[in-house]
Amino acid sequence: METIVKSDAENDEQRADPIELARAFVKSTVQIPALNSALSQEIKNKIKHSDQWLDRFTRVGDLLYYLQRFNAAKNDPIYQEIKKHGLETFEDIVGKFEERFQPWANDCLKISDFVIGQQYPVHDILILARNYDTRAGGMFVLEANDEPVAVIIKATLSEGRYPNEWIQSGEILKYYLKSISGKFGLHFKPNKAIKDNPDIPVVTFTRDSETAPFIFRGVFNYVDLVEEDEGRKAFKLRRVSEVSNATVMSFEQVQEKLEKGVRKSKERTRSERLKRLATAPKRPISYSVKTTAFLRNPDVIAEVLYRAQGICESCVKPAPFLRSSNEEPYLEVHHRLPLSQGGEDTIENAIALCPNCHRERHFGSLYAMKATTSTHGGKVSLNQVGMSLMHTKIAIAED
Ligand SMILES: [Zn+2]
Ligand SMILES: [Zn+2]
């Protein structure tokens, strides 16, 4: 099966599932050569272990995120041993992988892909949580720009350490906070994320016992904190009603969050911002709202506006007017390669444009070919997106 995918990869490029091709690419460049090498059995076992994860990914973006995690470990003895045998590692192939699978680089598992009442393997939950440790606890915090944007919980309803339970079946859940040696610290990251952000979506999976499968229950919100004897604490969580489409945030909320973030970013010193940019994830977290929006990095917007100094980076003319809200030159920050087509949320991929040049990038004949030949799914036309953005006057928050 595996070898068929590999040997036919070239011919199948047109019709094969991108994730199959992506997996085959990783296996044929890293795992298969390593397993056929003279590496020690111990290292080979570790490599085999990563196979277990590789087969679980259903989206190219998630696999890319997994590969990118390996980036920091170049002085790792295992990495050095593999290099000594002239072999490639995950770290080595990330660039090639990104290049080859760029159209799908931002295609990740989303909350809205989960169907209420359906069973999911724990691996799917961990991929959504971007945590690859199967022994990890029951709560995970998803962050963007250092702020928690969602909490994922896996609740065991009996045989667990604390008696999590339905107060009202499928609707109201009593869920014990993260605890360490019997201490339910409100400062523990996931506890704090919920307590400090009562509107944060709590993506909830439950299972009836340690051996039962997890079932997706929907997105819940914080209602109350229940304090019990011996300092035990539990959240009371209520399911958000119209969650069948899992609209976690509205389009407007996403924009609002971003505008707030840009204001904060501008208040930082430039060197502080550059430091943050250097370590920022290049791939934004995406949400299902009415259309797909990206939680863009406000530092990128602020820095590109700084770089432009009020001059359009395309026609090199000064911004045509000042923004009424802050009297700053009015320019819009555009992504050369749209995020929806795999573009990176980086200052290199962003350009500050006057409104004319920006409209031209989206609708002008010079650039129209590129936009309309996009093979990426979804097919919300640029026209629709552009118009709705114009009507909602969110000039800094475009793609
Ligand atoms: Zn211009
Ligand atoms: Zn744009």
Coordinates of N, CA and C in Angstrom, one line a residue, residues 198-202 219-223 236-240:
P198 N -14.5 34.4 30.3 CA -15.7 33.6 30.4 C -16.4 33.2 29.1
D199 N -16.0 34.0 28.1 CA -16.6 33.7 26.7 C -15.8 32.8 25.9
I200 N -14.7 32.4 26.4 CA -13.8 31.5 25.6 C -14.5 30.2 25.3
P201 N -14.4 29.8 24.0 CA -15.0 28.5 23.6 C -14.3 27.3 24.3
V202 N -15.1 26.5 25.0 CA -14.5 25.3 25.6 C -15.0 24.1 24.8
V219 N -19.4 23.0 21.6 CA -18.6 24.1 22.3 C -19.4 24.6 23.5
F220 N -18.7 24.7 24.6 CA -19.4 25.1 25.8 C -18.8 26.4 26.3
N221 N -19.5 27.1 27.2 CA -19.1 28.3 27.8 C -19.1 28.2 29.3
Y222 N -18.3 28.9 30.0 CA -18.2 29.0 31.4 C -19.5 29.6 32.0
V223 N -20.0 29.0 33.0 CA -21.2 29.5 33.7 C -20.9 29.9 35.1
K236 N -18.8 24.9 36.0 CA -20.0 24.5 35.4 C -20.0 25.1 34.0
L237 N -20.2 24.3 33.0 CA -20.1 24.7 31.6 C -21.4 24.4 30.9
R238 N -21.8 25.4 30.1 CA -23.1 25.2 29.4 C -22.8 25.2 27.9
R239 N -23.5 24.3 27.2 CA -23.3 24.2 25.7 C -23.8 25.4 25.1
V240 N -23.0 26.0 24.1 CA -23.5 27.1 23.3 C -24.5 26.6 22.4

